[in-house]
mmCIF file of C-alpha atoms and ligand atoms in Angstrom:
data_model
loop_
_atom_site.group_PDB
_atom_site.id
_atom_site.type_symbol
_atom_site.label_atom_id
_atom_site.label_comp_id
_atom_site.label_asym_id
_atom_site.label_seq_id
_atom_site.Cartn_x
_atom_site.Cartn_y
_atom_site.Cartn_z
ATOM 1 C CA UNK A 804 -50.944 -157.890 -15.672
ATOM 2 C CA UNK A 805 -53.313 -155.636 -13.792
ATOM 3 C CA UNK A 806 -56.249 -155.106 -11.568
ATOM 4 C CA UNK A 807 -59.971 -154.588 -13.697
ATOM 5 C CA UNK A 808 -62.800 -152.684 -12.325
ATOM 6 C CA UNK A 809 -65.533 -154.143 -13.929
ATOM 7 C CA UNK A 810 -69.242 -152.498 -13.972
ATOM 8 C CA UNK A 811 -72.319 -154.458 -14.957
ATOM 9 C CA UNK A 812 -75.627 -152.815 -15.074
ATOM 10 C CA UNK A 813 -77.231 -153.746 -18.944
ATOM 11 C CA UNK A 814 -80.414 -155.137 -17.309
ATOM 12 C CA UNK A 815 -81.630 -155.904 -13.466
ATOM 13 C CA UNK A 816 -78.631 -157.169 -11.732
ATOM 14 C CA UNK A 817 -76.481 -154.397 -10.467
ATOM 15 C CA UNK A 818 -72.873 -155.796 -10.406
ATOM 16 C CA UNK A 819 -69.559 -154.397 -9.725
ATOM 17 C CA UNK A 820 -65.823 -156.716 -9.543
ATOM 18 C CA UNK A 821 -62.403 -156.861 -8.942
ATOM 19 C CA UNK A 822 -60.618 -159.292 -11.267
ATOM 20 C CA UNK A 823 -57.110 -159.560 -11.345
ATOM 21 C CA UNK A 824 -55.172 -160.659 -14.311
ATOM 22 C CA UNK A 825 -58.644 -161.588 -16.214
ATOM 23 C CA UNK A 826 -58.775 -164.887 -14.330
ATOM 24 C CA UNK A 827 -58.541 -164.139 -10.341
ATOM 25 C CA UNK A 828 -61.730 -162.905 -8.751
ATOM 26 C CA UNK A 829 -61.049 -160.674 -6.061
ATOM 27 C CA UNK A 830 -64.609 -159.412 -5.501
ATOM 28 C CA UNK A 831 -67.862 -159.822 -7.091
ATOM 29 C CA UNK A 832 -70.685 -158.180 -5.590
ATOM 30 C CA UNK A 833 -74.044 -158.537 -7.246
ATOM 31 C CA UNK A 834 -77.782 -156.938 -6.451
ATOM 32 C CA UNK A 835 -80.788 -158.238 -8.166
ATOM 33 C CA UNK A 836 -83.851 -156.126 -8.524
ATOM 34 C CA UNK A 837 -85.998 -158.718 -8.298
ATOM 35 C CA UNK A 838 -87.981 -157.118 -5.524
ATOM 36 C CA UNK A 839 -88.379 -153.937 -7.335
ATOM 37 C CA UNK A 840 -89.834 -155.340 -10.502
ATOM 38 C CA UNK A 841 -91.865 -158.841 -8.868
ATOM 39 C CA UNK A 842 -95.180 -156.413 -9.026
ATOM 40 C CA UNK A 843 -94.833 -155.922 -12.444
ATOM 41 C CA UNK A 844 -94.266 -159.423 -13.660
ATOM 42 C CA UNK A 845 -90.866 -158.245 -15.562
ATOM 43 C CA UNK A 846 -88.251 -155.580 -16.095
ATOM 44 C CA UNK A 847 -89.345 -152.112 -16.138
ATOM 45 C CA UNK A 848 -86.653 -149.897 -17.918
ATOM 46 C CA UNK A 849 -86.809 -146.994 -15.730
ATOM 47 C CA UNK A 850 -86.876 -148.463 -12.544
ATOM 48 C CA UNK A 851 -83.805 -150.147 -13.434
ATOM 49 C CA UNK A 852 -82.046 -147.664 -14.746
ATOM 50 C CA UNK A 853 -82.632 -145.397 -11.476
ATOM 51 C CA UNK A 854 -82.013 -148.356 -9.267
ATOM 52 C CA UNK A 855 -78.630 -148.879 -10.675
ATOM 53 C CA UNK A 856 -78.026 -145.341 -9.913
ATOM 54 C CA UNK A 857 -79.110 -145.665 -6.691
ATOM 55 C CA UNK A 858 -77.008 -148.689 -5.567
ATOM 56 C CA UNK A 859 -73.785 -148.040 -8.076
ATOM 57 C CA UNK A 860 -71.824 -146.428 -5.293
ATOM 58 C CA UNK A 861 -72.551 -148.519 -2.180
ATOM 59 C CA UNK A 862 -71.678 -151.938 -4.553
ATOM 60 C CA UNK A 863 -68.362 -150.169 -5.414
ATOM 61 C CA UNK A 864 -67.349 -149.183 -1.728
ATOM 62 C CA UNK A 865 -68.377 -152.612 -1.268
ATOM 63 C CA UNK A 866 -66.456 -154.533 -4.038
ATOM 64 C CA UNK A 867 -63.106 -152.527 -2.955
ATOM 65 C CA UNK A 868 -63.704 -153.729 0.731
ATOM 66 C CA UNK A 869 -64.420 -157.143 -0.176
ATOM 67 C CA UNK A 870 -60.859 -157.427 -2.376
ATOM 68 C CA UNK A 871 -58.973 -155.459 0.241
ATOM 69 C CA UNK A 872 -58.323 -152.982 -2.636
ATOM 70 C CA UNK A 873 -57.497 -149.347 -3.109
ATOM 71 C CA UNK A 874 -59.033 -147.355 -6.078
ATOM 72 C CA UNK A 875 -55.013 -146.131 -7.034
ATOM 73 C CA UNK A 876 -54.397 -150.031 -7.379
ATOM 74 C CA UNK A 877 -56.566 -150.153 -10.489
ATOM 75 C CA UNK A 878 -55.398 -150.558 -13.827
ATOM 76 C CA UNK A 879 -58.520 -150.649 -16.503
ATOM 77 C CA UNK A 880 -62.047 -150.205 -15.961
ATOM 78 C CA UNK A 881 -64.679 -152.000 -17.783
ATOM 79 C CA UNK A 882 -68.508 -151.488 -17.793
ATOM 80 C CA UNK A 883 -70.957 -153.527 -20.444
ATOM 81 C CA UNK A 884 -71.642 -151.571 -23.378
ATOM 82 C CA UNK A 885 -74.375 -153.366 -24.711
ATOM 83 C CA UNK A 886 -76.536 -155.171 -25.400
ATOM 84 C CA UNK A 887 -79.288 -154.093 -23.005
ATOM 85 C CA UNK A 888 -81.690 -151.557 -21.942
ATOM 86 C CA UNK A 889 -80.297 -148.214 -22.810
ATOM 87 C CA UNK A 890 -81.295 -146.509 -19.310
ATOM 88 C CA UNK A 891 -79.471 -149.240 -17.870
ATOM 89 C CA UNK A 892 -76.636 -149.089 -20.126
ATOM 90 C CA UNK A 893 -76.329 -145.653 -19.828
ATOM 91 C CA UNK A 894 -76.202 -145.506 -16.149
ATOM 92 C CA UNK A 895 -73.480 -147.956 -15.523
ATOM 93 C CA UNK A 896 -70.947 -145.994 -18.675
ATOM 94 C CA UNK A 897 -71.649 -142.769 -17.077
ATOM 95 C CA UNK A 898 -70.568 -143.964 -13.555
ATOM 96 C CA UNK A 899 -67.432 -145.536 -15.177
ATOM 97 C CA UNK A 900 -66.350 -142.399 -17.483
ATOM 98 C CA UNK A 901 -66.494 -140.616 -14.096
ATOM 99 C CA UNK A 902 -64.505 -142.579 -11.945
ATOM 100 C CA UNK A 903 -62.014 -143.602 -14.843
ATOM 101 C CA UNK A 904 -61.969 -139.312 -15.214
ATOM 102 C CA UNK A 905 -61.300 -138.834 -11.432
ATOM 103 C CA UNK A 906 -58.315 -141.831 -10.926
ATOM 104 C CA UNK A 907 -57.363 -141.142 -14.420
ATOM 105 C CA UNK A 908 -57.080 -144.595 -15.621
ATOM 106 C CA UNK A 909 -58.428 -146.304 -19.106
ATOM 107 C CA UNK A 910 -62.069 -146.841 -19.493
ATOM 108 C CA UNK A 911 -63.292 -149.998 -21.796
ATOM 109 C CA UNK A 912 -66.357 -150.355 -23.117
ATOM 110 C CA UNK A 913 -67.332 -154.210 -23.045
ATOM 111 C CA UNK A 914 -69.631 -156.374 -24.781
ATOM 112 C CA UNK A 915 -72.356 -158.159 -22.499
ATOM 113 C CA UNK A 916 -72.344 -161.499 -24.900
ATOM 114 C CA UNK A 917 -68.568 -161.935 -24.894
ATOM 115 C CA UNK A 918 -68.409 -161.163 -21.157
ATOM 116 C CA UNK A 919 -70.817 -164.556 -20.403
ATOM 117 C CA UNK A 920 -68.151 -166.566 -22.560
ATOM 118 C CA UNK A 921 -65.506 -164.955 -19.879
ATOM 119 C CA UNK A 922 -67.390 -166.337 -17.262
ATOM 120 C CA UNK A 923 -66.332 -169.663 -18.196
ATOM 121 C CA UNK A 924 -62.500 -168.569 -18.089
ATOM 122 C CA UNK A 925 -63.161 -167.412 -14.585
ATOM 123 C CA UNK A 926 -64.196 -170.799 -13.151
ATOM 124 C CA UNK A 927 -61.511 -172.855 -15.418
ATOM 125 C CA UNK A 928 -58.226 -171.164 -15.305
ATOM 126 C CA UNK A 929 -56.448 -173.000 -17.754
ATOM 127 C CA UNK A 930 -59.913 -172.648 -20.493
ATOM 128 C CA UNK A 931 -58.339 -170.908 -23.947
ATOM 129 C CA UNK A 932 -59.973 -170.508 -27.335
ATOM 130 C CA UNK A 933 -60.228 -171.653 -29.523
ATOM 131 C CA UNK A 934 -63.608 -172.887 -28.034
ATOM 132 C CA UNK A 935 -67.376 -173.153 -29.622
ATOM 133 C CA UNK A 936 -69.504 -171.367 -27.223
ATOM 134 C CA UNK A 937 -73.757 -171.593 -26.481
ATOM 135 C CA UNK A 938 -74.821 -168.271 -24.933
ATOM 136 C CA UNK A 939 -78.104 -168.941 -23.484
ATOM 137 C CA UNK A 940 -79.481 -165.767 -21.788
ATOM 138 C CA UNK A 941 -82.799 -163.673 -21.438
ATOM 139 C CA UNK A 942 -82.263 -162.201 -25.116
ATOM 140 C CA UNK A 943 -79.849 -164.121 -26.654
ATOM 141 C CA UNK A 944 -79.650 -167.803 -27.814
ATOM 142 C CA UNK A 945 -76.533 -167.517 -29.789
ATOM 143 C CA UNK A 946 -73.975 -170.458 -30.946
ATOM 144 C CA UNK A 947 -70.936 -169.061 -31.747
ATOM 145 C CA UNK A 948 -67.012 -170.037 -32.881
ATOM 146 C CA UNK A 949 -64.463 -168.428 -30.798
ATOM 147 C CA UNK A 950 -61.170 -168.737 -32.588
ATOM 148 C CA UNK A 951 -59.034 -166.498 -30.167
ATOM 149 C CA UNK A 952 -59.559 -163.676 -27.430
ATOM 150 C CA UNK A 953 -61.730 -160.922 -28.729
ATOM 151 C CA UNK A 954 -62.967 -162.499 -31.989
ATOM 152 C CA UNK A 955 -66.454 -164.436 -32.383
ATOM 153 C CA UNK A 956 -68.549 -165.804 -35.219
ATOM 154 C CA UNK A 957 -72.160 -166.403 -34.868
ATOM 155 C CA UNK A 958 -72.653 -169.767 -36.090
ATOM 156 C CA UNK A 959 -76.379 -170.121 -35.270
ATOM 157 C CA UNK A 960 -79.182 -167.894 -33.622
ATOM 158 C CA UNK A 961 -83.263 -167.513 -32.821
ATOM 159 C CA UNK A 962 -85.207 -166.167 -35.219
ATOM 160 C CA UNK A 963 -87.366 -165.316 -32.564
ATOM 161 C CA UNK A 964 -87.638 -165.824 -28.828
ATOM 162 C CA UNK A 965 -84.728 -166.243 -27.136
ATOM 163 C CA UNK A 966 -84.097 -169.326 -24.681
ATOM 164 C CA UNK A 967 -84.659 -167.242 -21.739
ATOM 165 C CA UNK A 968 -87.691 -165.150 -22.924
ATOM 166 C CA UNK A 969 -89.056 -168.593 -23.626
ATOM 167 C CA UNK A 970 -88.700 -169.573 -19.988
ATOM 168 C CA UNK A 971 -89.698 -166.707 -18.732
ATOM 169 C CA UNK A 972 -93.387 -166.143 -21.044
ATOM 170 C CA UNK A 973 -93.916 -170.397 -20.656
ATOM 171 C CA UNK A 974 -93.576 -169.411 -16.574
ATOM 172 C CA UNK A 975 -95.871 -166.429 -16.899
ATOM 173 C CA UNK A 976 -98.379 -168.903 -18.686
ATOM 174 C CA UNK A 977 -97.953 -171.621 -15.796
ATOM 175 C CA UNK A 978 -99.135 -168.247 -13.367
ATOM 176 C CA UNK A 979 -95.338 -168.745 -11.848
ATOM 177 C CA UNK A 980 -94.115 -165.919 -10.907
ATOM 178 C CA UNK A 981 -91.522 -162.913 -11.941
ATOM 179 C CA UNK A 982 -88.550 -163.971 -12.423
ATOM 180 C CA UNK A 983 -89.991 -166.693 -14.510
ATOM 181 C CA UNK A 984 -87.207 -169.082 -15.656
ATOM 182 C CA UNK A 985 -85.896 -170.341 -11.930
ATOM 183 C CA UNK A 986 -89.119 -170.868 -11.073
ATOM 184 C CA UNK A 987 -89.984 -172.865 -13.817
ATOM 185 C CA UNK A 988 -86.564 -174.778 -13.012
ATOM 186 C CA UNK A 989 -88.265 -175.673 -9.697
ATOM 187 C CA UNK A 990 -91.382 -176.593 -10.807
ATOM 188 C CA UNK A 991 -90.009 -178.989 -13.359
ATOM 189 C CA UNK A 992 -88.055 -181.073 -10.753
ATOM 190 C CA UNK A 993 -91.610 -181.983 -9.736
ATOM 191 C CA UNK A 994 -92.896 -183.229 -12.909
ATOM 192 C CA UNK A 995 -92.497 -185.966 -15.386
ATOM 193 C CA UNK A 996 -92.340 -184.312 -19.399
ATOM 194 C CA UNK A 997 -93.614 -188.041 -20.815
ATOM 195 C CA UNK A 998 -97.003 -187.266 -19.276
ATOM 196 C CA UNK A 999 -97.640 -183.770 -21.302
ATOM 197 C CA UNK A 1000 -95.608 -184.357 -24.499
ATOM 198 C CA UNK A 1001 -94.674 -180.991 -26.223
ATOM 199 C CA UNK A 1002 -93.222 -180.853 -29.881
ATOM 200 C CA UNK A 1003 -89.208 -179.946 -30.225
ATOM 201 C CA UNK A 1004 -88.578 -177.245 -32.300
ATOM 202 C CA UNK A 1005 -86.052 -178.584 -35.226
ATOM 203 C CA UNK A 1006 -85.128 -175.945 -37.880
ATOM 204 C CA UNK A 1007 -82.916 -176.354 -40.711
ATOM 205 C CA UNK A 1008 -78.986 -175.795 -39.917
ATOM 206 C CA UNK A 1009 -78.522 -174.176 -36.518
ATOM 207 C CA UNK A 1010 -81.159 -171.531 -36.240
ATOM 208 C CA UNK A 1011 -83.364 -171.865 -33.475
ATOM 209 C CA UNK A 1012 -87.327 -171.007 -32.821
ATOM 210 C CA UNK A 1013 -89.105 -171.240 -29.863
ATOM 211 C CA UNK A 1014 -92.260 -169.351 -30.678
ATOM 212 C CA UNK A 1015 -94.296 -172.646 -31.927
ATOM 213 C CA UNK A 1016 -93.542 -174.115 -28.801
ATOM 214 C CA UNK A 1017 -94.709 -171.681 -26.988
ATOM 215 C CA UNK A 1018 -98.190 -171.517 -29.095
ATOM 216 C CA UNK A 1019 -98.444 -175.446 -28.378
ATOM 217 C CA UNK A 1020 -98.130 -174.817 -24.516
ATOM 218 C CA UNK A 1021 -100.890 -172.039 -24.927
ATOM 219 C CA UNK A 1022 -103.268 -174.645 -26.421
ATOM 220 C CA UNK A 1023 -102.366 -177.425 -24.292
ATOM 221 C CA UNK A 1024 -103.587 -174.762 -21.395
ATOM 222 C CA UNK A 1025 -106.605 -173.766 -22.942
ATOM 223 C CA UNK A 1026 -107.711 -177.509 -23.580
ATOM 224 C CA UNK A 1027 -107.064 -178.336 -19.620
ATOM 225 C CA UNK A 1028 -108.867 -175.322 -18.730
ATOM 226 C CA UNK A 1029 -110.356 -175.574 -15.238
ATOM 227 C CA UNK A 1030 -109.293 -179.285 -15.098
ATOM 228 C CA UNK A 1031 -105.978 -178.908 -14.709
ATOM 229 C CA UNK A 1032 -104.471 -179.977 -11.518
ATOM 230 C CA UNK A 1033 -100.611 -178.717 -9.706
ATOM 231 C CA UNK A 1034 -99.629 -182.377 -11.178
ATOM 232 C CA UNK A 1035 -100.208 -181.379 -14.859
ATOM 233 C CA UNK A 1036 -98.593 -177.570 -14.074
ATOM 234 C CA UNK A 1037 -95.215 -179.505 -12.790
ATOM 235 C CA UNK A 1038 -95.031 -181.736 -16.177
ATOM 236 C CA UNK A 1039 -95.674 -179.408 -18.188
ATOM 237 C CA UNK A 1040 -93.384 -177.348 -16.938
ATOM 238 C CA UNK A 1041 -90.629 -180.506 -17.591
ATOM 239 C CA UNK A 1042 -91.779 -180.843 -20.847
ATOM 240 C CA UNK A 1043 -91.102 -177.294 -21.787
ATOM 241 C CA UNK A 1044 -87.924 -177.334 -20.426
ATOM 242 C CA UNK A 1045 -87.342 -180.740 -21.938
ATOM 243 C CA UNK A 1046 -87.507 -179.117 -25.599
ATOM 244 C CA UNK A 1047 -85.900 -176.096 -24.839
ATOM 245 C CA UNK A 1048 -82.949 -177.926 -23.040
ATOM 246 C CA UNK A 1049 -83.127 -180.595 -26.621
ATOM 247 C CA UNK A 1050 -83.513 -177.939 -29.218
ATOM 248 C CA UNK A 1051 -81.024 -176.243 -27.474
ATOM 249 C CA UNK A 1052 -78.803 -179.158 -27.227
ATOM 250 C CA UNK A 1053 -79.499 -180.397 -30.932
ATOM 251 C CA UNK A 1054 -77.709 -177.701 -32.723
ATOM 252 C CA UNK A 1055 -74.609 -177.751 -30.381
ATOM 253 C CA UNK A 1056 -73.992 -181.175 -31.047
ATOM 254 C CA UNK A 1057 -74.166 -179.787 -34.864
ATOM 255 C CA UNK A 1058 -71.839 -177.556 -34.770
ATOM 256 C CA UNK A 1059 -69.710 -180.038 -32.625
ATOM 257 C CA UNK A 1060 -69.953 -182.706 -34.896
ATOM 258 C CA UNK A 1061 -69.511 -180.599 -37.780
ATOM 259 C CA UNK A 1062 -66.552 -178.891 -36.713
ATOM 260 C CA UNK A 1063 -64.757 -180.885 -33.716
ATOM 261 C CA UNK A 1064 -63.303 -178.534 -30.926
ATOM 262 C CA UNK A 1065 -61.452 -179.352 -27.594
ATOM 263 C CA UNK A 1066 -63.328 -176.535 -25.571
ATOM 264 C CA UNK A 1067 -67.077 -176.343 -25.422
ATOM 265 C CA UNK A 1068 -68.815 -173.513 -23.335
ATOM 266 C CA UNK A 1069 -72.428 -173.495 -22.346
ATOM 267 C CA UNK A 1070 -72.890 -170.018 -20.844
ATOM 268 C CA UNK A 1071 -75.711 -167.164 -20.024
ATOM 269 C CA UNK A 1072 -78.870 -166.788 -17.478
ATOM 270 C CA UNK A 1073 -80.361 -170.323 -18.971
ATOM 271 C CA UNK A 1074 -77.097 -172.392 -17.954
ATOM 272 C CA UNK A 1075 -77.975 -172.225 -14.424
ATOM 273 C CA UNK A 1076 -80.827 -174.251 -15.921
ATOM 274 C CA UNK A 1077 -80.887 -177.773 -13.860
ATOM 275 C CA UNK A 1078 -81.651 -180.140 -16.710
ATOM 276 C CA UNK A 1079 -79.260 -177.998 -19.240
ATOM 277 C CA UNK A 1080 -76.344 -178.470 -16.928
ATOM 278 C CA UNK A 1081 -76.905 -182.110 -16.925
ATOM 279 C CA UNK A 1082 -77.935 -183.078 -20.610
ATOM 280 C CA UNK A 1083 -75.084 -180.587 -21.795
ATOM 281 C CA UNK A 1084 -72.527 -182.893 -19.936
ATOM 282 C CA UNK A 1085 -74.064 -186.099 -21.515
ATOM 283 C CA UNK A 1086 -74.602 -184.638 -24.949
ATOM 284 C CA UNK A 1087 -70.938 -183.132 -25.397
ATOM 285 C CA UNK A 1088 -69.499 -186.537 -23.945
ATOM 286 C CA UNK A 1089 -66.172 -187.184 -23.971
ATOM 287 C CA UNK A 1090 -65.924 -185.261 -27.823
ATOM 288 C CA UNK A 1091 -64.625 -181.949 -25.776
ATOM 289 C CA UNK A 1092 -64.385 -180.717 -22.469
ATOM 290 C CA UNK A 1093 -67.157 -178.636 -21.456
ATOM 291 C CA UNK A 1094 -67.141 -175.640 -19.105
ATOM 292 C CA UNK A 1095 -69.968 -174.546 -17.916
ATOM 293 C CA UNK A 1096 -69.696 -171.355 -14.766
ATOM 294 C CA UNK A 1097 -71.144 -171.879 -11.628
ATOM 295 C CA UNK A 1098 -74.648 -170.490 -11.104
ATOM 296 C CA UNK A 1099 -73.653 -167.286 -9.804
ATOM 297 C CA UNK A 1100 -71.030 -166.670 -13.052
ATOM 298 C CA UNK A 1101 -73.903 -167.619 -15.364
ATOM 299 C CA UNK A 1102 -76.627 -164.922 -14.401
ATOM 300 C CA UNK A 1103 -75.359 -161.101 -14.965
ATOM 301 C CA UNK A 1104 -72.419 -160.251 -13.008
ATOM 302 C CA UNK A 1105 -69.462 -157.581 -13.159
ATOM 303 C CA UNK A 1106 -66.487 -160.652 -13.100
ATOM 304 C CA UNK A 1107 -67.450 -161.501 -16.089
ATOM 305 C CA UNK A 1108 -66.997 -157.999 -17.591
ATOM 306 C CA UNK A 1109 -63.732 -157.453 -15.864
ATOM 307 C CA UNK A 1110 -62.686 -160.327 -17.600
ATOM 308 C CA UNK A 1111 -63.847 -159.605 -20.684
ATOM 309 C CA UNK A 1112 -62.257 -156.388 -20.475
ATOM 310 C CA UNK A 1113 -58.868 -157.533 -19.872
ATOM 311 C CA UNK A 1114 -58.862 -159.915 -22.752
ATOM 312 C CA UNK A 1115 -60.628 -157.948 -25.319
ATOM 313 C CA UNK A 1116 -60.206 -154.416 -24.094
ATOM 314 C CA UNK A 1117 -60.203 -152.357 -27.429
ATOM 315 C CA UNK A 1118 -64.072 -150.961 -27.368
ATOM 316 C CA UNK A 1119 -65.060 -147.340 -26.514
ATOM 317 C CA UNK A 1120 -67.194 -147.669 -23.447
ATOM 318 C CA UNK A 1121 -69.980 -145.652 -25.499
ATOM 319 C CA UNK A 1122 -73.330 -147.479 -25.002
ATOM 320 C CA UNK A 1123 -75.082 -149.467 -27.945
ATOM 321 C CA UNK A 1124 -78.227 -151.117 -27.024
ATOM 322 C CA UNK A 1125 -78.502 -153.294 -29.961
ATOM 323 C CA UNK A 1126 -75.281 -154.880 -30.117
ATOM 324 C CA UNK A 1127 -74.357 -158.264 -31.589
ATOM 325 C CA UNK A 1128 -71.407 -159.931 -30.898
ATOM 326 C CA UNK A 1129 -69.271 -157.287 -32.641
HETATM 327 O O1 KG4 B 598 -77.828 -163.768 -18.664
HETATM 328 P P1 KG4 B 598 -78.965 -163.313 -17.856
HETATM 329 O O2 KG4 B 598 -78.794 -163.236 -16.359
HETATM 330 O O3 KG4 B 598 -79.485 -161.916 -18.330
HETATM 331 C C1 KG4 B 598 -79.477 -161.553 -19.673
HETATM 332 O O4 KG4 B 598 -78.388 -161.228 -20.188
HETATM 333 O O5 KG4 B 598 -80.574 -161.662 -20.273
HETATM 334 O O6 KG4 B 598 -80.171 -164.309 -18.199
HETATM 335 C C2 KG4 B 598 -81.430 -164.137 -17.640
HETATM 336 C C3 KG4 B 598 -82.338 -165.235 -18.157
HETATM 337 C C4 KG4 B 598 -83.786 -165.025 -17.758
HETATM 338 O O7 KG4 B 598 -84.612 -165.224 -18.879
HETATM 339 C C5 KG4 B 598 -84.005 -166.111 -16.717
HETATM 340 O O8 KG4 B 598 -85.343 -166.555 -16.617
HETATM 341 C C6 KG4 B 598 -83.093 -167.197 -17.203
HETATM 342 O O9 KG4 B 598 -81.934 -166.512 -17.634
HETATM 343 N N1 KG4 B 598 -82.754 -168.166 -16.154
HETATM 344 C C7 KG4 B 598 -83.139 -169.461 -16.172
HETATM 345 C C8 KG4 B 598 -82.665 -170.040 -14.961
HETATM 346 N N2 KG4 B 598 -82.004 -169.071 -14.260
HETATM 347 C C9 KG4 B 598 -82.077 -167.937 -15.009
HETATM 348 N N3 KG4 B 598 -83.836 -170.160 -17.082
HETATM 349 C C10 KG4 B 598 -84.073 -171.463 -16.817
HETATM 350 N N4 KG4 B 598 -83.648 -172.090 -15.690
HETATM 351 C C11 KG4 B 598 -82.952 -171.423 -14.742
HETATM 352 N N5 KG4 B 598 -82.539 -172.037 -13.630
HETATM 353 ZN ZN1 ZN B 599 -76.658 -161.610 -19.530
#
């Protein structure tokens, strides 16, 4: 029983929740920096971390509002620990050690990864482990077992982009703009993949790569040079998604099919990913139920770290930037 604070701030989104019980979304109130860091053409650390500084306070005045909630009411607070940018990281655990000082309630730290698995929980109440989980995000392409609350084995990984990065450096190549990945989403709704083939990555087992496919896009560009019209930008743009969204989809029926489970969760930045959402349904069939959070659970957002919290509180809230799944 209780009422989580929950603090998100490991990259651009500034986030801060109310989640009661670790299912029951009170508030969930979420800036994205996108504006701060378009000029650029990605995330710059510092600007982030001082950002989140800047709007931490208003977001929690605002989350308490929003929940018709009193500070006294809460019972845990939980801010991401890692993994992330350790500006970022550092901001958002210093905020919560001083509120959680100041009401004197328990501070948790929580784990960024676990807290997109959550997400799921908070959009299917009745969603337990043990489930096998995809975590799709801007640095992490991670398959993992979930056997109960708290515990996770990484089952498969990248060995070196991550599905998101992917997205985001094939968008940069396509001259879409910052933040890459929606916009090649868009772009791809417009094309047809069949007309600019791309290979599928397919390692052994279920490690992914998504490097080689991003050297074949870079020579399919170079070859259209000044030729290339907005009709080839839109298919290529399908066909990179189309063997992201396969590769992707190839090692989760695996691990499905090697191990059968009732509860599949496809989860992270990438999930709000239009063709994922639908070739995840059609791939996982009728051999589990999948759960997959609405858009706004499956980009960066404090709900998911309240949640997270209440189920697996047992971290220090001390940062670590380079956290797995531990
Ligand atoms: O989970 P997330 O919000 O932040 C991290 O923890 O990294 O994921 C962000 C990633 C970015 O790489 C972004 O381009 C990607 O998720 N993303 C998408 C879509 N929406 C966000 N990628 C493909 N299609 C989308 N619709
Ligand atoms: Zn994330």
């Amino acid at each position: 029983m209780g009422l989580i604070l929950g603090i998100e701030t490991s990259c651009d989104e500034t986030s801060v929740a109310l989640v009661e019980d670790g299912r029951r979304v009170l508030s969930n109130v979420i800036h994205t920096q996108v504006e701060v860091h378009r000029e650029f053409g990605g995330v710059v650390p510092e600007l982030a971390a001082r950002d989140h500084l800047v709007r931490l306070p208003s977001l929690i005045d605002l989350a308490f509002e929003k929940a018709g909630a009193k500070p006294a009411e809460v019972d845990l607070l939980a801010v991401t620990r890692g993994p992330g940018l350790v500006g970022c990281l550092l901001v958002g655990a210093g905020v919560g050690e001083g509120l959680a000082a100041a009401w004197a309630k328990p501070l948790t730290g929580v784990n960024h990864l676990w807290g997109h698995i959550y997400a799921a929980m908070l959009s299917r109440q009745d969603l337990e482990p043990p489930l096998l989980g995809l975590v799709v995000s801007g640095a992490h392409s991670d398959l993992v077992r979930m056997p109960e609350h708290g515990r996770f084995e990484v089952i498969g990984r990248t060995r070196d982009d991550a599905a998101g990065e992917a997205f985001d450096k094939a968008a940069r190549m396509l001259g879409l703009g910052f933040p890459g990945g929606p916009a090649l989403d868009r772009l791809a709704r417009q094309g047809d993949a069949r007309r600019q083939p791309l290979p599928k990555p397919s390692l052994e087992g279920l490690e992914y790569s998504f490097s080689g496919l991003k050297t074949a896009l870079l020579y399919r560009l170079r070859d259209l040079g000044g030729s290339m019209t907005d009709q080839d930008r839109a298919d290529l743009a399908a066909s990179f998604e189309r063997s992201v969204v396969e590769s992707l989809l190839e090692k989760l029926d695996k691990a499905l099919a090697a191990e059968p489970c009732s509860e599949v969760v496809v989860a992270g930045g990438v999930a709000a990913n239009t063709l994922l959402r639908r070739r995840a349904a059609e791939v996982v069939a009728d051999r589990a139920r999948l759960t997959m959070p609405p858009l706004e659970l499956c980009t960066d957002n404090a709900a998911m770290i309240a949640a997270a919290g209440f189920y697996g509180a047992r971290h220090p809230a001390d940062v670590d930037p380079s956290l797995g799944w531990s």
